[in-house]
Amino acid sequence: MPHEEKSPALEDAFVPLLLVVLAVVLTFSTDSFLSSGNVLNVLSSMAILAIVAFGQTFVIAGGGFDLSVGAQVALHGAVGAIVMRETQSIALGLAAAVLSGVVFGLLNGLLVIALKVHPFMITLGTSVIGVGVTLILTHAESVGGLPASIAGFGVGRPLGVPWIVWLMIVCFAVSAFLLSVSPFGLRVLSSGGNREAARLAGLRVERTIVATFVLAGAFAAVAGMATTARLQSAQPTVGEGLELFSVAAVVLGGSALHGGRAAVWRTLLGVLVISVIQNGLNLNGVGDAWQEVAVGIVFILAMSAELLRRFSRLRTGRKEAPPRTTVADAPAKATVT
């Protein structure tokens, strides 16, 4: 099992305290922040970002980076919509979207491994390709003519909770199990924490890294189909900005940007912080221009949180050791927190 270390109190409390401060401020500055309707609105609005961020968590945990997930949401949603329009089958549309996500993720992973170029550059390039392919497939227009039954997914509320929130919960459970419980999660964290030592331990690091990109693609496909269902059409620009927000959510939540330390529940907290800030700005009538400024501050805050965590570890004398080369030490830096 992964080595599990106790984090400094400041490190663990940072995001929860931030959420408490935001909740207190917004409770006093608005009349409806804590209303049941607004709480469900926050959960619904954060669902797409959360699903994408869950996939991004695997890539970052493995020491990678995926800037193509935003473009993928639009692409896979369009693929699914086109198949649904032609077949009038939701199941076939979903299958096509997920297959598209798996293929795109596989392409990302294979390029990263084969070219030995930083994932930042590879996924930046495939992101541009994804945008272009989406515009070609959709002719730069929305894709309509979907099965009438898909409308239920856009407005349905099982047990009074929007269906998209249930979808987010299912995706959270699956990703949390894979990363924190399954042997696959150990391989991902070991590969991200100390890649060379993981190889010496007999782990198939390249295969694991490729798998993280495939998972990110699959989650992006689910998010794309969820967006298509909500809008009752596929829009070629729906994923803009999700790649940056997903990275910010992962890092703000507490996962290490350099890999080896990650937890899906932390990512969920990061997404919640971003969504609460956006919701609070809307409730207070803040204009779009100032909301863009606030978004930039969130990104800086995410990076500051990473620096704060490193400083906290230095203060407690638990600075990460240099990479080791013995087989026994392979998973030493892999941490589920």
mmCIF file of C-alpha atoms in Angstrom:
data_model
loop_
_atom_site.group_PDB
_atom_site.id
_atom_site.type_symbol
_atom_site.label_atom_id
_atom_site.label_comp_id
_atom_site.label_asym_id
_atom_site.label_seq_id
_atom_site.Cartn_x
_atom_site.Cartn_y
_atom_site.Cartn_z
ATOM 1 C CA MET A 1 0.000 0.000 0.000
ATOM 2 C CA PRO A 2 1.131 3.611 -0.578
ATOM 3 C CA HIS A 3 3.061 5.289 2.147
ATOM 4 C CA GLU A 4 0.610 7.452 4.039
ATOM 5 C CA GLU A 5 2.007 10.432 5.907
ATOM 6 C CA LYS A 6 0.255 12.878 8.155
ATOM 7 C CA SER A 7 0.109 16.312 6.598
ATOM 8 C CA PRO A 8 0.801 19.446 8.591
ATOM 9 C CA ALA A 9 -2.302 20.943 10.178
ATOM 10 C CA LEU A 10 -2.022 24.107 8.111
ATOM 11 C CA GLU A 11 -1.834 22.063 4.926
ATOM 12 C CA ASP A 12 -4.909 19.993 5.716
ATOM 13 C CA ALA A 13 -6.988 22.898 6.993
ATOM 14 C CA PHE A 14 -6.297 25.377 4.194
ATOM 15 C CA VAL A 15 -9.154 24.545 1.813
ATOM 16 C CA PRO A 16 -11.789 23.734 4.492
ATOM 17 C CA LEU A 17 -11.012 27.013 6.255
ATOM 18 C CA LEU A 18 -11.246 28.867 2.970
ATOM 19 C CA LEU A 19 -14.663 27.321 2.347
ATOM 20 C CA VAL A 20 -15.832 28.339 5.830
ATOM 21 C CA VAL A 21 -14.669 31.914 5.285
ATOM 22 C CA LEU A 22 -16.402 32.070 1.904
ATOM 23 C CA ALA A 23 -19.619 30.633 3.361
ATOM 24 C CA VAL A 24 -19.662 33.153 6.219
ATOM 25 C CA VAL A 25 -18.967 36.112 3.934
ATOM 26 C CA LEU A 26 -21.590 35.070 1.380
ATOM 27 C CA THR A 27 -24.182 34.282 4.054
ATOM 28 C CA PHE A 28 -23.968 37.844 5.344
ATOM 29 C CA SER A 29 -23.624 39.493 1.928
ATOM 30 C CA THR A 30 -26.584 37.695 0.306
ATOM 31 C CA ASP A 31 -30.019 36.506 1.358
ATOM 32 C CA SER A 32 -30.090 33.229 -0.525
ATOM 33 C CA PHE A 33 -26.634 31.638 -0.380
ATOM 34 C CA LEU A 34 -27.619 28.896 2.092
ATOM 35 C CA SER A 35 -31.064 28.282 0.629
ATOM 36 C CA SER A 36 -31.734 24.759 -0.593
ATOM 37 C CA GLY A 37 -32.320 26.021 -4.105
ATOM 38 C CA ASN A 38 -28.984 27.796 -4.245
ATOM 39 C CA VAL A 39 -27.116 24.841 -2.734
ATOM 40 C CA LEU A 40 -28.515 22.599 -5.471
ATOM 41 C CA ASN A 41 -27.598 25.265 -7.999
ATOM 42 C CA VAL A 42 -23.982 25.257 -6.788
ATOM 43 C CA LEU A 43 -23.827 21.457 -6.951
ATOM 44 C CA SER A 44 -25.334 21.413 -10.439
ATOM 45 C CA SER A 45 -23.034 24.106 -11.768
ATOM 46 C CA MET A 46 -19.912 22.403 -10.409
ATOM 47 C CA ALA A 47 -20.741 18.939 -11.749
ATOM 48 C CA ILE A 48 -19.180 19.261 -15.218
ATOM 49 C CA LEU A 49 -15.958 20.781 -13.876
ATOM 50 C CA ALA A 50 -15.799 18.141 -11.137
ATOM 51 C CA ILE A 51 -16.099 15.249 -13.593
ATOM 52 C CA VAL A 52 -13.356 16.691 -15.796
ATOM 53 C CA ALA A 53 -11.186 17.427 -12.748
ATOM 54 C CA PHE A 54 -11.513 13.829 -11.514
ATOM 55 C CA GLY A 55 -9.891 12.676 -14.739
ATOM 56 C CA GLN A 56 -7.269 15.419 -14.520
ATOM 57 C CA THR A 57 -6.402 14.185 -11.007
ATOM 58 C CA PHE A 58 -5.127 10.877 -12.404
ATOM 59 C CA VAL A 59 -2.911 12.603 -14.959
ATOM 60 C CA ILE A 60 -1.419 14.993 -12.393
ATOM 61 C CA ALA A 61 -1.011 12.201 -9.819
ATOM 62 C CA GLY A 62 1.077 10.359 -12.403
ATOM 63 C CA GLY A 63 3.292 13.386 -12.929
ATOM 64 C CA GLY A 64 1.562 14.578 -16.094
ATOM 65 C CA PHE A 65 -0.625 17.406 -17.306
ATOM 66 C CA ASP A 66 -3.562 17.479 -19.730
ATOM 67 C CA LEU A 67 -4.470 20.757 -21.408
ATOM 68 C CA SER A 68 -6.728 19.042 -23.932
ATOM 69 C CA VAL A 69 -9.616 18.093 -21.621
ATOM 70 C CA GLY A 70 -11.570 21.270 -22.400
ATOM 71 C CA ALA A 71 -11.398 20.645 -26.137
ATOM 72 C CA GLN A 72 -12.253 17.010 -25.504
ATOM 73 C CA VAL A 73 -15.492 17.876 -23.714
ATOM 74 C CA ALA A 74 -16.731 19.686 -26.822
ATOM 75 C CA LEU A 75 -15.399 17.049 -29.238
ATOM 76 C CA HIS A 76 -16.782 13.969 -27.504
ATOM 77 C CA GLY A 77 -20.092 15.706 -26.816
ATOM 78 C CA ALA A 78 -20.340 16.495 -30.531
ATOM 79 C CA VAL A 79 -19.473 12.928 -31.515
ATOM 80 C CA GLY A 80 -22.137 11.568 -29.186
ATOM 81 C CA ALA A 81 -24.703 14.097 -30.428
ATOM 82 C CA ILE A 82 -24.079 13.268 -34.068
ATOM 83 C CA VAL A 83 -24.460 9.547 -33.412
ATOM 84 C CA MET A 84 -27.652 10.159 -31.416
ATOM 85 C CA ARG A 85 -29.056 12.340 -34.175
ATOM 86 C CA GLU A 86 -28.412 9.700 -36.800
ATOM 87 C CA THR A 87 -29.523 6.676 -34.763
ATOM 88 C CA GLN A 88 -31.959 8.247 -32.248
ATOM 89 C CA SER A 89 -30.263 6.061 -29.636
ATOM 90 C CA ILE A 90 -28.900 7.587 -26.418
ATOM 91 C CA ALA A 91 -26.961 4.406 -25.599
ATOM 92 C CA LEU A 92 -25.150 4.410 -28.953
ATOM 93 C CA GLY A 93 -24.390 8.106 -28.586
ATOM 94 C CA LEU A 94 -22.907 7.574 -25.129
ATOM 95 C CA ALA A 95 -20.862 4.598 -26.350
ATOM 96 C CA ALA A 96 -19.519 6.619 -29.278
ATOM 97 C CA ALA A 97 -18.581 9.535 -27.021
ATOM 98 C CA VAL A 98 -16.753 7.329 -24.520
ATOM 99 C CA LEU A 99 -14.953 5.489 -27.328
ATOM 100 C CA SER A 100 -13.922 8.861 -28.742
ATOM 101 C CA GLY A 101 -12.606 9.859 -25.315
ATOM 102 C CA VAL A 102 -10.644 6.640 -24.899
ATOM 103 C CA VAL A 103 -9.061 6.984 -28.345
ATOM 104 C CA PHE A 104 -8.162 10.636 -27.764
ATOM 105 C CA GLY A 105 -6.680 9.850 -24.349
ATOM 106 C CA LEU A 106 -4.747 6.928 -25.793
ATOM 107 C CA LEU A 107 -3.335 9.229 -28.469
ATOM 108 C CA ASN A 108 -2.257 11.729 -25.814
ATOM 109 C CA GLY A 109 -0.575 9.059 -23.717
ATOM 110 C CA LEU A 110 1.209 7.366 -26.604
ATOM 111 C CA LEU A 111 2.528 10.687 -27.902
ATOM 112 C CA VAL A 112 3.844 11.623 -24.463
ATOM 113 C CA ILE A 113 5.617 8.280 -24.079
ATOM 114 C CA ALA A 114 6.873 7.959 -27.654
ATOM 115 C CA LEU A 115 8.112 11.527 -28.169
ATOM 116 C CA LYS A 116 9.335 11.972 -24.578
ATOM 117 C CA VAL A 117 8.082 15.550 -24.645
ATOM 118 C CA HIS A 118 6.498 17.212 -21.625
ATOM 119 C CA PRO A 119 2.726 16.535 -21.552
ATOM 120 C CA PHE A 120 2.130 20.295 -21.425
ATOM 121 C CA MET A 121 3.319 20.671 -25.024
ATOM 122 C CA ILE A 122 1.753 17.460 -26.317
ATOM 123 C CA THR A 123 -1.699 18.151 -24.888
ATOM 124 C CA LEU A 124 -1.542 21.803 -25.930
ATOM 125 C CA GLY A 125 -1.089 20.571 -29.488
ATOM 126 C CA THR A 126 -3.803 17.928 -29.301
ATOM 127 C CA SER A 127 -6.118 20.514 -27.741
ATOM 128 C CA VAL A 128 -5.816 22.678 -30.848
ATOM 129 C CA ILE A 129 -6.378 19.608 -33.008
ATOM 130 C CA GLY A 130 -9.451 18.706 -30.964
ATOM 131 C CA VAL A 131 -10.941 22.167 -31.430
ATOM 132 C CA GLY A 132 -10.368 21.947 -35.181
ATOM 133 C CA VAL A 133 -11.907 18.477 -35.483
ATOM 134 C CA THR A 134 -14.942 19.618 -33.493
ATOM 135 C CA LEU A 135 -15.483 22.582 -35.812
ATOM 136 C CA ILE A 136 -15.162 20.283 -38.834
ATOM 137 C CA LEU A 137 -17.648 17.741 -37.476
ATOM 138 C CA THR A 138 -20.199 20.352 -36.406
ATOM 139 C CA HIS A 139 -19.571 22.831 -39.239
ATOM 140 C CA ALA A 140 -19.100 25.354 -36.408
ATOM 141 C CA GLU A 141 -22.799 25.049 -35.552
ATOM 142 C CA SER A 142 -24.778 23.431 -32.770
ATOM 143 C CA VAL A 143 -25.863 19.825 -33.311
ATOM 144 C CA GLY A 144 -29.560 19.293 -32.658
ATOM 145 C CA GLY A 145 -32.184 16.729 -33.600
ATOM 146 C CA LEU A 146 -31.451 14.579 -30.552
ATOM 147 C CA PRO A 147 -33.840 11.921 -29.202
ATOM 148 C CA ALA A 148 -36.747 13.474 -27.319
ATOM 149 C CA SER A 149 -36.111 11.187 -24.349
ATOM 150 C CA ILE A 150 -32.810 12.925 -23.605
ATOM 151 C CA ALA A 151 -34.770 15.906 -22.329
ATOM 152 C CA GLY A 152 -35.408 13.961 -19.128
ATOM 153 C CA PHE A 153 -31.708 14.051 -18.345
ATOM 154 C CA GLY A 154 -31.701 17.811 -18.667
ATOM 155 C CA VAL A 155 -34.515 18.509 -16.211
ATOM 156 C CA GLY A 156 -34.854 15.265 -14.230
ATOM 157 C CA ARG A 157 -34.502 15.368 -10.427
ATOM 158 C CA PRO A 158 -34.410 11.861 -8.901
ATOM 159 C CA LEU A 159 -35.166 12.182 -5.168
ATOM 160 C CA GLY A 160 -35.276 15.933 -5.627
ATOM 161 C CA VAL A 161 -31.634 16.146 -6.717
ATOM 162 C CA PRO A 162 -30.676 17.046 -10.328
ATOM 163 C CA TRP A 163 -29.519 14.033 -12.298
ATOM 164 C CA ILE A 164 -26.203 15.708 -13.098
ATOM 165 C CA VAL A 165 -25.382 15.852 -9.379
ATOM 166 C CA TRP A 166 -25.998 12.102 -9.133
ATOM 167 C CA LEU A 167 -23.707 11.625 -12.126
ATOM 168 C CA MET A 168 -21.008 13.637 -10.358
ATOM 169 C CA ILE A 169 -21.407 11.467 -7.253
ATOM 170 C CA VAL A 170 -21.054 8.265 -9.289
ATOM 171 C CA CYS A 171 -17.949 9.593 -11.062
ATOM 172 C CA PHE A 172 -16.502 10.629 -7.701
ATOM 173 C CA ALA A 173 -17.057 7.161 -6.234
ATOM 174 C CA VAL A 174 -15.490 5.418 -9.231
ATOM 175 C CA SER A 175 -12.455 7.690 -9.406
ATOM 176 C CA ALA A 176 -11.917 7.638 -5.619
ATOM 177 C CA PHE A 177 -11.946 3.839 -5.652
ATOM 178 C CA LEU A 178 -9.511 3.654 -8.560
ATOM 179 C CA LEU A 179 -7.026 6.128 -7.087
ATOM 180 C CA SER A 180 -7.222 5.432 -3.356
ATOM 181 C CA VAL A 181 -8.182 1.754 -3.095
ATOM 182 C CA SER A 182 -7.265 -0.184 -6.220
ATOM 183 C CA PRO A 183 -3.744 -1.392 -7.138
ATOM 184 C CA PHE A 184 -3.953 0.867 -10.189
ATOM 185 C CA GLY A 185 -3.990 3.908 -7.899
ATOM 186 C CA LEU A 186 -0.791 2.710 -6.221
ATOM 187 C CA ARG A 187 0.887 2.366 -9.607
ATOM 188 C CA VAL A 188 -0.200 5.872 -10.633
ATOM 189 C CA LEU A 189 1.037 7.478 -7.408
ATOM 190 C CA SER A 190 4.285 5.515 -7.463
ATOM 191 C CA SER A 191 4.930 6.519 -11.068
ATOM 192 C CA GLY A 192 4.263 10.156 -10.273
ATOM 193 C CA GLY A 193 6.260 10.181 -7.045
ATOM 194 C CA ASN A 194 9.449 8.551 -8.306
ATOM 195 C CA ARG A 195 9.309 7.288 -11.859
ATOM 196 C CA GLU A 196 12.760 5.716 -11.991
ATOM 197 C CA ALA A 197 12.317 3.874 -8.699
ATOM 198 C CA ALA A 198 8.909 2.663 -9.870
ATOM 199 C CA ARG A 199 10.567 1.158 -12.953
ATOM 200 C CA LEU A 200 13.174 -0.545 -10.798
ATOM 201 C CA ALA A 201 10.340 -1.967 -8.706
ATOM 202 C CA GLY A 202 8.963 -3.649 -11.796
ATOM 203 C CA LEU A 203 6.058 -1.298 -12.474
ATOM 204 C CA ARG A 204 5.132 -0.703 -16.097
ATOM 205 C CA VAL A 205 5.356 3.045 -15.789
ATOM 206 C CA GLU A 206 4.726 3.880 -19.448
ATOM 207 C CA ARG A 207 1.571 1.779 -19.534
ATOM 208 C CA THR A 208 0.357 3.421 -16.321
ATOM 209 C CA ILE A 209 0.955 6.936 -17.654
ATOM 210 C CA VAL A 210 -0.940 6.133 -20.851
ATOM 211 C CA ALA A 211 -3.815 4.771 -18.740
ATOM 212 C CA THR A 212 -4.103 8.068 -16.845
ATOM 213 C CA PHE A 213 -4.616 9.955 -20.102
ATOM 214 C CA VAL A 214 -7.172 7.382 -21.239
ATOM 215 C CA LEU A 215 -9.096 7.878 -17.999
ATOM 216 C CA ALA A 216 -8.972 11.656 -18.437
ATOM 217 C CA GLY A 217 -10.401 11.218 -21.928
ATOM 218 C CA ALA A 218 -13.185 8.948 -20.694
ATOM 219 C CA PHE A 219 -14.190 11.394 -17.955
ATOM 220 C CA ALA A 220 -14.110 14.249 -20.471
ATOM 221 C CA ALA A 221 -16.440 12.222 -22.691
ATOM 222 C CA VAL A 222 -18.902 11.720 -19.838
ATOM 223 C CA ALA A 223 -18.768 15.453 -19.124
ATOM 224 C CA GLY A 224 -19.315 16.191 -22.814
ATOM 225 C CA MET A 225 -22.396 13.985 -22.995
ATOM 226 C CA ALA A 226 -23.738 15.487 -19.768
ATOM 227 C CA THR A 227 -23.353 18.966 -21.239
ATOM 228 C CA THR A 228 -25.059 17.881 -24.448
ATOM 229 C CA ALA A 229 -27.967 16.470 -22.454
ATOM 230 C CA ARG A 230 -28.354 19.658 -20.404
ATOM 231 C CA LEU A 231 -28.284 21.917 -23.462
ATOM 232 C CA GLN A 232 -30.311 19.518 -25.642
ATOM 233 C CA SER A 233 -27.642 20.043 -28.291
ATOM 234 C CA ALA A 234 -23.895 19.877 -28.794
ATOM 235 C CA GLN A 235 -22.108 23.222 -28.803
ATOM 236 C CA PRO A 236 -18.603 23.388 -30.344
ATOM 237 C CA THR A 237 -17.276 25.795 -27.691
ATOM 238 C CA VAL A 238 -18.675 24.377 -24.428
ATOM 239 C CA GLY A 239 -15.352 23.162 -23.040
ATOM 240 C CA GLU A 240 -13.461 26.449 -23.159
ATOM 241 C CA GLY A 241 -11.507 27.075 -19.974
ATOM 242 C CA LEU A 242 -12.192 23.688 -18.380
ATOM 243 C CA GLU A 243 -8.583 22.605 -18.809
ATOM 244 C CA LEU A 244 -7.328 25.500 -16.669
ATOM 245 C CA PHE A 245 -10.111 25.241 -14.108
ATOM 246 C CA SER A 246 -9.554 21.500 -13.726
ATOM 247 C CA VAL A 247 -5.843 21.942 -13.052
ATOM 248 C CA ALA A 248 -6.589 24.756 -10.594
ATOM 249 C CA ALA A 249 -9.136 22.575 -8.774
ATOM 250 C CA VAL A 250 -6.723 19.653 -8.453
ATOM 251 C CA VAL A 251 -3.875 21.791 -7.114
ATOM 252 C CA LEU A 252 -6.080 23.992 -4.938
ATOM 253 C CA GLY A 253 -7.574 20.871 -3.397
ATOM 254 C CA GLY A 254 -4.187 19.651 -2.219
ATOM 255 C CA SER A 255 -2.722 17.348 -4.856
ATOM 256 C CA ALA A 256 0.934 17.908 -5.726
ATOM 257 C CA LEU A 257 1.440 19.473 -9.139
ATOM 258 C CA HIS A 258 4.616 17.397 -9.606
ATOM 259 C CA GLY A 259 2.731 14.127 -8.999
ATOM 260 C CA GLY A 260 2.901 11.366 -6.395
ATOM 261 C CA ARG A 261 0.427 12.891 -3.941
ATOM 262 C CA ALA A 262 -3.253 13.101 -4.773
ATOM 263 C CA ALA A 263 -6.771 12.329 -3.594
ATOM 264 C CA VAL A 264 -10.051 12.705 -5.440
ATOM 265 C CA TRP A 265 -11.854 14.101 -2.396
ATOM 266 C CA ARG A 266 -9.313 16.919 -2.319
ATOM 267 C CA THR A 267 -10.075 17.674 -5.951
ATOM 268 C CA LEU A 268 -13.775 17.841 -5.086
ATOM 269 C CA LEU A 269 -13.007 20.441 -2.411
ATOM 270 C CA GLY A 270 -11.024 22.455 -4.937
ATOM 271 C CA VAL A 271 -13.932 22.401 -7.380
ATOM 272 C CA LEU A 272 -16.283 23.442 -4.590
ATOM 273 C CA VAL A 273 -14.125 26.471 -3.753
ATOM 274 C CA ILE A 274 -14.163 27.635 -7.366
ATOM 275 C CA SER A 275 -17.925 27.080 -7.716
ATOM 276 C CA VAL A 276 -18.740 28.866 -4.441
ATOM 277 C CA ILE A 277 -16.689 31.870 -5.526
ATOM 278 C CA GLN A 278 -18.464 32.005 -8.894
ATOM 279 C CA ASN A 279 -21.866 31.583 -7.268
ATOM 280 C CA GLY A 280 -21.132 34.288 -4.698
ATOM 281 C CA LEU A 281 -20.085 36.734 -7.389
ATOM 282 C CA ASN A 282 -23.302 36.083 -9.308
ATOM 283 C CA LEU A 283 -25.451 36.498 -6.198
ATOM 284 C CA ASN A 284 -23.770 39.819 -5.473
ATOM 285 C CA GLY A 285 -24.333 41.049 -9.017
ATOM 286 C CA VAL A 286 -20.648 41.270 -9.913
ATOM 287 C CA GLY A 287 -20.133 41.975 -13.608
ATOM 288 C CA ASP A 288 -18.499 39.571 -16.036
ATOM 289 C CA ALA A 289 -15.310 41.633 -16.273
ATOM 290 C CA TRP A 290 -14.708 41.490 -12.515
ATOM 291 C CA GLN A 291 -15.584 37.820 -12.500
ATOM 292 C CA GLU A 292 -12.713 37.266 -14.932
ATOM 293 C CA VAL A 293 -10.424 39.079 -12.485
ATOM 294 C CA ALA A 294 -11.666 36.820 -9.668
ATOM 295 C CA VAL A 295 -11.002 33.723 -11.792
ATOM 296 C CA GLY A 296 -7.420 34.869 -12.293
ATOM 297 C CA ILE A 297 -7.061 35.292 -8.547
ATOM 298 C CA VAL A 298 -8.333 31.728 -8.057
ATOM 299 C CA PHE A 299 -5.591 30.421 -10.352
ATOM 300 C CA ILE A 300 -2.945 32.357 -8.433
ATOM 301 C CA LEU A 301 -4.450 31.084 -5.181
ATOM 302 C CA ALA A 302 -4.150 27.513 -6.436
ATOM 303 C CA MET A 303 -0.451 27.949 -7.165
ATOM 304 C CA SER A 304 0.046 29.729 -3.839
ATOM 305 C CA ALA A 305 -1.548 26.782 -2.062
ATOM 306 C CA GLU A 306 1.061 24.480 -3.611
ATOM 307 C CA LEU A 307 3.877 26.750 -2.404
ATOM 308 C CA LEU A 308 2.272 26.941 1.041
ATOM 309 C CA ARG A 309 2.188 23.154 1.295
ATOM 310 C CA ARG A 310 5.865 22.880 0.351
ATOM 311 C CA PHE A 311 6.816 25.572 2.874
ATOM 312 C CA SER A 312 4.778 23.812 5.563
ATOM 313 C CA ARG A 313 6.620 20.543 4.919
ATOM 314 C CA LEU A 314 9.958 22.344 5.130
ATOM 315 C CA ARG A 315 9.014 23.923 8.458
ATOM 316 C CA THR A 316 8.164 20.533 9.937
ATOM 317 C CA GLY A 317 11.413 18.988 8.733
ATOM 318 C CA ARG A 318 9.691 16.624 6.328
ATOM 319 C CA LYS A 319 11.032 17.842 3.046
ATOM 320 C CA GLU A 320 10.748 15.158 0.397
ATOM 321 C CA ALA A 321 13.895 13.088 0.028
ATOM 322 C CA PRO A 322 15.849 12.963 -3.250
ATOM 323 C CA PRO A 323 14.808 10.238 -5.692
ATOM 324 C CA ARG A 324 15.919 6.802 -4.555
ATOM 325 C CA THR A 325 17.029 3.997 -6.769
ATOM 326 C CA THR A 326 16.331 0.891 -4.727
ATOM 327 C CA VAL A 327 13.429 -1.369 -5.472
ATOM 328 C CA ALA A 328 12.199 -1.300 -1.883
ATOM 329 C CA ASP A 329 11.856 2.476 -1.948
ATOM 330 C CA ALA A 330 9.818 2.646 -5.173
ATOM 331 C CA PRO A 331 6.480 3.688 -3.679
ATOM 332 C CA ALA A 332 7.990 5.819 -0.910
ATOM 333 C CA LYS A 333 6.756 9.115 -2.369
ATOM 334 C CA ALA A 334 3.394 7.858 -3.468
ATOM 335 C CA THR A 335 0.905 9.299 -1.036
ATOM 336 C CA VAL A 336 -2.853 9.050 -0.791
ATOM 337 C CA THR A 337 -4.137 11.816 1.482
#
